[in-house]
Amino acid sequence: VQLQASGGGLVQVGGSLRLSCAAPGSIFKHSALGWYRQAPGKERELVANISRDGKTNYADTVKGRFRISRDNIKNTVDLQMNSLKPEDTAVYYCHAAHYYSGNNYDDYWGQGTKVTVSS
């Protein structure tokens, strides 16, 4: 199972982009969802996540600029990115932690979508 991410691209400093990720309904319903990013030469890092009941968490570097949301009808998780900075340049990956029993879960990843912020 692979998640389908879209919405990356090239944007100028201060601009906005919206990433979207679709997951199969059988996975989405019981998953905590998140967005990670990996810049060249760096490790993958958490950008934001949203729990099954809608609680959100953000990396300090994106607080106040990014917003994660989930649509439980469309089975999508979006990341609205505003006031983009060059340091936001990375490949962004969506992630689902699918809980199948108690606190046990499987990890699912999207294919990655590239975001480039030009100065």
Coordinates of C-alpha atoms in Angstrom, one line a residue:
V1 CA 0.0 0.0 0.0
Q2 CA 1.4 3.4 -0.9
L3 CA 0.1 6.8 -0.2
Q4 CA -0.3 9.2 -3.1
A5 CA 1.2 12.7 -2.5
S6 CA 0.8 15.7 -4.7
G7 CA 1.2 19.5 -4.7
G8 CA 4.9 20.2 -4.6
G9 CA 6.6 22.6 -6.9
L10 CA 8.7 25.8 -7.1
V11 CA 7.7 28.8 -5.2
Q12 CA 9.3 32.1 -4.2
V13 CA 10.1 33.1 -0.7
G14 CA 7.0 34.2 1.1
G15 CA 4.8 32.2 -1.1
S16 CA 2.4 29.3 -0.4
L17 CA 1.9 25.8 -1.4
R18 CA -0.6 23.1 -0.4
L19 CA 0.4 19.5 -0.3
S20 CA -2.2 16.7 -0.4
C21 CA -2.0 13.0 0.3
A22 CA -4.6 10.3 -0.4
A23 CA -4.8 7.0 1.3
P24 CA -7.1 4.0 1.0
G25 CA -10.1 4.3 3.3
S26 CA -9.2 1.0 5.0
I27 CA -5.9 2.6 6.1
F28 CA -7.0 6.2 6.6
K29 CA -9.7 5.6 9.1
H30 CA -7.5 4.1 11.8
S31 CA -4.3 6.1 11.1
A32 CA -2.5 9.0 12.6
L33 CA -1.2 11.0 9.7
G34 CA 1.8 13.2 9.2
W35 CA 4.2 15.0 6.9
Y36 CA 7.9 14.6 7.0
R37 CA 10.6 16.2 4.9
Q38 CA 14.1 15.5 3.9
A39 CA 16.5 18.2 2.7
P40 CA 19.6 17.3 0.7
G41 CA 22.3 15.9 3.0
K42 CA 20.0 15.9 6.0
E43 CA 17.9 13.3 7.8
R44 CA 14.2 13.0 7.4
E45 CA 12.3 15.1 10.0
L46 CA 8.8 15.4 11.2
V47 CA 7.0 18.5 9.9
A48 CA 3.5 18.0 11.4
N49 CA 1.2 15.2 12.3
I50 CA -2.5 14.8 13.2
S51 CA -3.9 12.1 15.4
R52 CA -7.0 10.0 14.7
D53 CA -9.1 12.4 16.8
G54 CA -7.7 15.5 15.1
K55 CA -5.0 16.7 17.5
T56 CA -2.1 18.4 15.7
N57 CA 1.6 18.7 16.4
Y58 CA 4.2 20.8 14.5
A59 CA 7.9 21.2 14.4
D60 CA 9.0 24.4 15.9
T61 CA 10.4 25.6 12.6
V62 CA 7.0 25.6 10.9
K63 CA 4.7 26.6 13.8
G64 CA 2.5 29.5 12.8
R65 CA 3.2 29.0 9.1
F66 CA 2.1 25.5 8.2
R67 CA -1.3 23.8 8.9
I68 CA -2.1 20.1 8.7
S69 CA -5.6 18.9 8.3
R70 CA -7.4 15.7 7.5
D71 CA -10.6 15.0 5.6
N72 CA -12.2 11.8 6.9
I73 CA -14.6 11.7 3.9
K74 CA -12.1 12.2 1.1
N75 CA -9.4 10.2 3.0
T76 CA -6.9 12.9 2.5
V77 CA -4.4 14.7 4.6
D78 CA -3.3 18.2 3.5
L79 CA -0.4 20.4 4.5
Q80 CA -1.0 24.1 3.9
M81 CA 2.4 25.9 3.8
N82 CA 2.5 29.7 4.0
S83 CA 5.3 32.2 4.3
L84 CA 7.7 29.7 2.8
K85 CA 11.4 30.1 3.4
P86 CA 14.5 28.7 1.5
E87 CA 15.1 26.3 4.4
D88 CA 11.7 24.7 3.7
T89 CA 13.2 23.3 0.5
A90 CA 13.0 19.5 0.7
V91 CA 11.2 16.4 -0.5
Y92 CA 8.1 16.1 1.5
Y93 CA 6.6 12.7 2.4
C94 CA 3.3 11.8 3.8
H95 CA 3.0 9.1 6.4
A96 CA 0.3 7.0 8.0
A97 CA 0.7 5.1 11.2
H98 CA -2.1 2.6 10.8
Y99 CA -3.2 1.2 14.2
Y100 CA -4.4 -2.4 13.7
S101 CA -4.5 -3.6 17.4
G102 CA -4.1 -1.5 20.5
N103 CA -0.9 0.5 20.2
N104 CA 0.5 -1.7 17.4
Y105 CA 0.7 0.0 14.0
D106 CA 2.2 -0.3 10.6
D107 CA 3.9 2.5 8.7
Y108 CA 2.9 3.6 5.2
W109 CA 4.7 6.2 3.2
G110 CA 4.0 8.3 0.1
Q111 CA 6.4 8.6 -2.8
G112 CA 7.6 12.1 -1.9
T113 CA 6.9 15.4 -3.5
K114 CA 9.6 18.1 -4.0
V115 CA 9.2 21.6 -2.7
T116 CA 11.7 24.2 -3.8
V117 CA 11.6 27.7 -2.3
S118 CA 13.7 30.2 -4.3
S119 CA 15.1 33.4 -2.9

